Coordinates of C-alpha atoms (C1' of nucleotides) in Angstrom, one line a residue:
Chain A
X444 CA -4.2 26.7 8.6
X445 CA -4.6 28.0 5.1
X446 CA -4.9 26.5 1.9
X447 CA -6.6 27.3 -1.8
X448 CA -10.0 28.1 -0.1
X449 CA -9.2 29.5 3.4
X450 CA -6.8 32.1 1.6
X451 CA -9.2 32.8 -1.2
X452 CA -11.8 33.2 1.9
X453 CA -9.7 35.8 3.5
X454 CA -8.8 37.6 0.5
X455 CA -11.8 38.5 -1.0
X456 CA -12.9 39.7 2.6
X457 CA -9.9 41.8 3.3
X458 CA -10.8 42.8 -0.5
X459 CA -14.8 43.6 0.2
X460 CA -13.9 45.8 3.1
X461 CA -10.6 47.3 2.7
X462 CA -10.5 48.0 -1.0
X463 CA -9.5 52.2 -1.5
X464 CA -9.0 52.3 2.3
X465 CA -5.5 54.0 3.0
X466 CA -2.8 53.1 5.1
X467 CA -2.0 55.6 7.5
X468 CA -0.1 53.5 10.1
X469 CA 2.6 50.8 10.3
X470 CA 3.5 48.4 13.2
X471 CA 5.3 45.8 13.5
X472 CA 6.2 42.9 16.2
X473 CA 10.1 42.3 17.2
X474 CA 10.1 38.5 15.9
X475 CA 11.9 38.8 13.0
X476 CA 10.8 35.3 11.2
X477 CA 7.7 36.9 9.7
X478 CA 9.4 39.6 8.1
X479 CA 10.7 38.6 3.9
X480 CA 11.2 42.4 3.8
X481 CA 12.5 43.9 6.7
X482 CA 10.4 45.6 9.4
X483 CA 11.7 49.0 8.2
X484 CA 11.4 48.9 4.9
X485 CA 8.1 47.5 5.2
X486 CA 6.7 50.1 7.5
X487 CA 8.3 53.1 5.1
X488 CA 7.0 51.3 2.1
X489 CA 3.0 50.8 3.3
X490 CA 2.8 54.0 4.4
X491 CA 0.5 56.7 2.8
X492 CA -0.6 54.0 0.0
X493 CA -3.8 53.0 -0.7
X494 CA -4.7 49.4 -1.1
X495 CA -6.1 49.3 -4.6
X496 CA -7.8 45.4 -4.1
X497 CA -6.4 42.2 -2.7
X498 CA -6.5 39.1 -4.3
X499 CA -5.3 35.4 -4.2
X500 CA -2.4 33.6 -6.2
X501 CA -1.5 29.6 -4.9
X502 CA -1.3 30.2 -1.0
X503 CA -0.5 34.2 -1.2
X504 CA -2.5 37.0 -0.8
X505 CA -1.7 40.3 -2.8
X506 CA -2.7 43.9 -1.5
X507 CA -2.5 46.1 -4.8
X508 CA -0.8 49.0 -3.3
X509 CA -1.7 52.7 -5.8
X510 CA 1.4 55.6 -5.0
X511 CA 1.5 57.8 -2.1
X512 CA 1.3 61.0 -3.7
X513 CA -0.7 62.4 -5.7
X514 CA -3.7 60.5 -3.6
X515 CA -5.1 58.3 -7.1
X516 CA -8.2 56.5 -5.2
X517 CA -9.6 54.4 -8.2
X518 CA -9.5 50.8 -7.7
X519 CA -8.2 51.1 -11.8
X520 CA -5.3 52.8 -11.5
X521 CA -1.6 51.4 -11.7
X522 CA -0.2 49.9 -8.4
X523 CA 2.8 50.8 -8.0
X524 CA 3.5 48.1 -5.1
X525 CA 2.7 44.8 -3.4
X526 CA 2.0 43.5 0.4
X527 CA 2.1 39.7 0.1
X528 CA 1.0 37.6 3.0
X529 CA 1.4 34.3 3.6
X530 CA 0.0 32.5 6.5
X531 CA 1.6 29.5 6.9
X532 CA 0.3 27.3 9.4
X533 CA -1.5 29.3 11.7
X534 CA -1.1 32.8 10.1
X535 CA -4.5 35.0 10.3
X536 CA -5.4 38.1 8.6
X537 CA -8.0 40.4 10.1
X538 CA -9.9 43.5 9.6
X539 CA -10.7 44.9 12.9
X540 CA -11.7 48.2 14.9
X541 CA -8.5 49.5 17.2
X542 CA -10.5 49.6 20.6
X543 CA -10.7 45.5 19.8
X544 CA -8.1 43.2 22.2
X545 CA -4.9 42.7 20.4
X546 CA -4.5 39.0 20.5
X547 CA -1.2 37.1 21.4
X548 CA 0.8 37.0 18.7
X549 CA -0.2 39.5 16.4
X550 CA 3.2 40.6 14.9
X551 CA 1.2 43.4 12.1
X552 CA -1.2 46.2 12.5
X553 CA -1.5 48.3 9.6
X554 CA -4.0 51.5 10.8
X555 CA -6.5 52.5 7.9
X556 CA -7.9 56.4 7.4
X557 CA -11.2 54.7 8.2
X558 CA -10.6 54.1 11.6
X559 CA -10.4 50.6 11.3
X560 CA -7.2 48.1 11.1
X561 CA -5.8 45.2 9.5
X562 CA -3.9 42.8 11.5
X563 CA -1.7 40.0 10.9
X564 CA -1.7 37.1 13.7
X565 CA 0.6 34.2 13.5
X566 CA 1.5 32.3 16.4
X567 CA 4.0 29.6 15.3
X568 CA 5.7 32.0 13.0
X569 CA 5.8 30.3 9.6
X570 CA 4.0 32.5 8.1
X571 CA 5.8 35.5 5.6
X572 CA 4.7 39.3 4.9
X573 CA 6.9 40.9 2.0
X574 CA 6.9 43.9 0.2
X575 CA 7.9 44.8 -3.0
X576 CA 7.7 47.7 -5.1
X577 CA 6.7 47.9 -8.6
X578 CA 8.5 48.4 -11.9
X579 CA 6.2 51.3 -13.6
X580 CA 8.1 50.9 -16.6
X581 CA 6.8 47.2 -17.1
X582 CA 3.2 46.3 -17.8
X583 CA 1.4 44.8 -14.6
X584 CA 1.1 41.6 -15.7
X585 CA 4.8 40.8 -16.0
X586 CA 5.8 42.7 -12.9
X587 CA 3.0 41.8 -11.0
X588 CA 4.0 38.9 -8.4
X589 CA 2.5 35.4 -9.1
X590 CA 2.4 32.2 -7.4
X591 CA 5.2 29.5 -9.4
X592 CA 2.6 26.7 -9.7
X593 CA -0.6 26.0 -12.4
X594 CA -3.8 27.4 -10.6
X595 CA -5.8 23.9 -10.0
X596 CA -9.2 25.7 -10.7
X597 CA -8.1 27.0 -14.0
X598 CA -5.7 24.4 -15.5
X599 CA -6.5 22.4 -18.5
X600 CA -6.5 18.6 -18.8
X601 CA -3.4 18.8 -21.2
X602 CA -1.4 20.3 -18.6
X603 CA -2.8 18.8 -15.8
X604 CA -1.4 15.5 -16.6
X605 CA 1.3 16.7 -18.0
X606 CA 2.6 17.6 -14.5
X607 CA 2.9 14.0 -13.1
X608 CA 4.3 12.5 -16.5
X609 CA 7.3 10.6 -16.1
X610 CA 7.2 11.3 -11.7
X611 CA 8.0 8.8 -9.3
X612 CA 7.3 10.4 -6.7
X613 CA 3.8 9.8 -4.6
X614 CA 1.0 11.6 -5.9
X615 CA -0.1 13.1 -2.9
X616 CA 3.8 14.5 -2.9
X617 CA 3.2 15.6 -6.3
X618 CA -0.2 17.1 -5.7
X619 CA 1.6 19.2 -2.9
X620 CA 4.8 20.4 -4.6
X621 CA 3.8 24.2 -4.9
X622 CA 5.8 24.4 -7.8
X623 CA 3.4 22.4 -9.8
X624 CA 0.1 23.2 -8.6
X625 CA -0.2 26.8 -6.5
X626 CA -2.5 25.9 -3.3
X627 CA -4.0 22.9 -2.7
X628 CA -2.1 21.9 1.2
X629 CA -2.5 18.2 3.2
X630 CA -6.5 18.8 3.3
X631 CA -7.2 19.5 0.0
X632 CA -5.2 16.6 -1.3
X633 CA -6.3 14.2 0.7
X634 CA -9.6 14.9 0.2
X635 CA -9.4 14.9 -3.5
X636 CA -7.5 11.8 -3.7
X637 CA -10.7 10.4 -2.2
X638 CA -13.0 11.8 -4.6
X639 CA -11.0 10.3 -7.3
X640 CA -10.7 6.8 -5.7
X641 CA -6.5 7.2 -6.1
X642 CA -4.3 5.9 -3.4
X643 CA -1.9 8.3 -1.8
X644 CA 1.3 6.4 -2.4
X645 CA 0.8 5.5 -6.1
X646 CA 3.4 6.9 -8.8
X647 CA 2.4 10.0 -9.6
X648 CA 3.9 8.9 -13.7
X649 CA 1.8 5.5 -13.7
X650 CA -1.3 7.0 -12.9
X651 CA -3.7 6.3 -16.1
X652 CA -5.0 9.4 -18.0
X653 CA -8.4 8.7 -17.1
X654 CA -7.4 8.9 -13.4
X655 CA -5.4 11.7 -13.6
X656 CA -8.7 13.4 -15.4
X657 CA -11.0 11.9 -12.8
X658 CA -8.3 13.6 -9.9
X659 CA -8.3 17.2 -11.8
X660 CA -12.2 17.6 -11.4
X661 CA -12.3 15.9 -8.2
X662 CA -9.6 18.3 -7.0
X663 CA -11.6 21.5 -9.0
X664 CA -14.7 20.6 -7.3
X665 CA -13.7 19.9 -3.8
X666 CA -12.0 23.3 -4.1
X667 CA -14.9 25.3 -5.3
X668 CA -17.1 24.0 -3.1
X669 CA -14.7 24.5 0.0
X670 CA -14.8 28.2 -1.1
X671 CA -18.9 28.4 -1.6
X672 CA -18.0 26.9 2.2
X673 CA -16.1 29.7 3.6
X674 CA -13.2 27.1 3.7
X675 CA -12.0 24.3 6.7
X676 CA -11.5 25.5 10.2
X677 CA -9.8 22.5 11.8
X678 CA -9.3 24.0 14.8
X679 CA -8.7 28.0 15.0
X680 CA -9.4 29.0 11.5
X681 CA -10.9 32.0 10.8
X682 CA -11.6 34.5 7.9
X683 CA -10.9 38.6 7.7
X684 CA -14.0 38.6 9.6
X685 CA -13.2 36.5 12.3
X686 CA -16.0 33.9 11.1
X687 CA -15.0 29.9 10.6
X688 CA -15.9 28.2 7.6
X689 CA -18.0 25.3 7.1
X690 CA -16.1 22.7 4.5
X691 CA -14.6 20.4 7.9
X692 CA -18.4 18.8 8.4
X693 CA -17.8 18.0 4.9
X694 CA -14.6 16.1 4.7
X695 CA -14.8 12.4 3.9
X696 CA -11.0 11.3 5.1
X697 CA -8.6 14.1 6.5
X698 CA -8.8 13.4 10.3
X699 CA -11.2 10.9 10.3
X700 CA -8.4 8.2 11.4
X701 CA -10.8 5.1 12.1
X702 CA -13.9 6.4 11.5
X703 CA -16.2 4.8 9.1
X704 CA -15.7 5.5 5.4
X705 CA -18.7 7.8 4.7
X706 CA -19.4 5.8 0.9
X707 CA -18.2 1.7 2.3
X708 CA -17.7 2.1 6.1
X709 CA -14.1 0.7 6.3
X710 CA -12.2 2.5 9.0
X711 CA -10.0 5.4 7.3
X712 CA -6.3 4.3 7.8
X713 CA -3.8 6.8 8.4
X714 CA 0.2 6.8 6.5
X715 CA 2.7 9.1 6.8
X716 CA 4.0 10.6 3.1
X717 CA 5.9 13.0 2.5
X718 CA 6.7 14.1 6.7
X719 CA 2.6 14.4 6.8
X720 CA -0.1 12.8 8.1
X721 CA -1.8 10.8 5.2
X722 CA -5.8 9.6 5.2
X723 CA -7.6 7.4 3.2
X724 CA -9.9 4.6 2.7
X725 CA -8.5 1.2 2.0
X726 CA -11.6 0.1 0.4
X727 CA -12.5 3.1 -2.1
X728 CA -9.0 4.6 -2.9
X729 CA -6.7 1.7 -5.1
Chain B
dC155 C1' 18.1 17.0 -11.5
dA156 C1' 14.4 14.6 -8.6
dT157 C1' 13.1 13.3 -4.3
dT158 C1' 13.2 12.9 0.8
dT159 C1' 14.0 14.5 5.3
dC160 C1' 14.2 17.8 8.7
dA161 C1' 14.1 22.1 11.1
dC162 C1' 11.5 26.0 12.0
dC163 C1' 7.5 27.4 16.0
dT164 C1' 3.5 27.3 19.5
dG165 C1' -0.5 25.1 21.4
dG166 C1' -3.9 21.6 22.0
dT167 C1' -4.9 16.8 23.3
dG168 C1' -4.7 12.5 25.5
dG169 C1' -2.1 9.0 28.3
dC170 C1' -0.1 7.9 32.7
Chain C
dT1234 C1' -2.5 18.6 38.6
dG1235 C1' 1.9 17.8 36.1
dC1236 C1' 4.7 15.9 32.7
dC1237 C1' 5.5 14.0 28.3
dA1238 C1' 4.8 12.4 23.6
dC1239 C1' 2.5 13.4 19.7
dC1240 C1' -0.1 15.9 16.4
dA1241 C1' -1.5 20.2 13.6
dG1242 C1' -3.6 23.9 7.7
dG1243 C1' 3.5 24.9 5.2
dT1244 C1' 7.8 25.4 3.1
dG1245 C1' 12.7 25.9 2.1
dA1246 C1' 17.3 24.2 3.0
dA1247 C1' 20.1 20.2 3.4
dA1248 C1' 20.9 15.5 2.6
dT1249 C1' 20.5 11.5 -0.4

DNA sequence: CATTTCACCTGGTGGC
DNA sequence: TGCCACCAGGTGAAAT
């Protein structure tokens, strides 16, 4: 489900609303794929804390988590842990009221002092939750956990095209290698790659500078405004709030497998690349 | 090392 | 209606 823009979506919601609430309650399901920390440690750990703010790095979100004791509610003091969630596929993360149906396939509830709770859904199971305690001794920036890839919305044009030098590998490949660039998924790639009139399967190494330049704001752009959009719901998509976002109606090639091309009309042909379902228009991408 | 393929899961859709 | 093939927002391990 979730890429840059969904899980920026659902983090500054979970953020908006949950920010200083404490965490008086932990439950977890019995499917142990979800669980990068185990289910005990997890539920001892996220106990009693307060969640400081959540934010967004590549595909993660990060709940700041401030100590148990003594009860430090400022959203500027030190955390001294971390609750990362990723959603995978289907993974969803909402903020709900307890008396509200538990849906199939919820495998977290985490019950808040104000009554209310945050729940982690996840139906195919490729999504993660981890926790991980904090190194107080260490400044937060070095101990603080980060996505391994550049942020697409922030990097330069230096080391933008610096990524892809000397790659043979497809640039849509490239574009979704998380090591390189934290976030962008099959949408957002696709997408850009039209914007930037770039064919999927070329060399990510023998792209010209002015293309690769054209593909970093096409990518920046389609990104942002995907965000203003409350993100793509495909098909069940929804943010802490339970609300879809907007950005599908805006999507020139992903899943539009012979539909017109919305600038030239050619049908939009679909490849596989990289295991994934690949769109583009023949006409406008070379 | 770089790159490609596949397994991990459930659910929805469309053809027969 | 049922059955089956195929497809879906991701990623990490194994193979090449």
């Amino acid at each position: 489900m979730p890429e840059l823009p969904e899980v920026e979506t659902i983090a500054r919601g979970v953020d908006e609303r949950l920010r200083l609430d404490r965490i008086v309650d932990a439950w977890f399901s019995s499917h142990p794929q979800p669980f990068k920390t185990p289910r005990a440690r997890q539920a001892k750990g996220l106990t009693g804390r307060v969640i400081l703010g959540v934010h967004r790095t590549g595909k993660h979100i990060v709940c700041e988590l401030g100590a148990v004791s003594p009860p430090n509610v400022s959203a500027t003091a030190q955390p001294s842990a971390q609750w990362i969630v990723h959603l995978g596929m289907t993974g969803r993360l909402l903020v709900t009221t307890p008396d509200q149906p538990v849906a199939p396939h919820t495998h977290a509830r985490l019950s808040l002092s104000s009554g209310r709770e945050l729940r982690f859904v996840d139906p195919r199971r490729f999504g993660r939750l981890e926790f991980r305690e904090l190194d107080f001794r260490e400044p937060i920036k070095t101990s603080a956990f980060r996505a391994p890839g550049s942020e697409p919305l922030t990097i330069t044009a230096d080391a933008f095209a610096a990524l892809f030098r000397g790659r043979k590998l497809a640039i849509k490949a490239a574009l979704l290698n998380q090591t390189l660039l934290a976030g962008v998924g099959n949408i957002y790639a696709d997408e850009s790659l039209f914007h930037s009139g770039i064919r999927p399967r070329r060399a990510a190494g023998r792209l010209t500078r002015a293309e690769i330049e054209r593909l970093r704001l096409a990518l920046r752009k389609v990104l942002e405004h995907a965000i203003i959009l409350g993100g793509s719901s495909v098909s069940d998509y929804v943010d802490a709030n339970g609300v879809r976002g907007f950005f599908q109606l805006e999507h020139c090639v992903y899943l539009r497998t012979g539909q017109p091309c919305r600038s030239c009309g050619t049908p939009i042909r679909r490849i596989l690349l990289a295991g994934r379902g690949t769109h583009f228009c023949p006409r406008c991408q070379r």
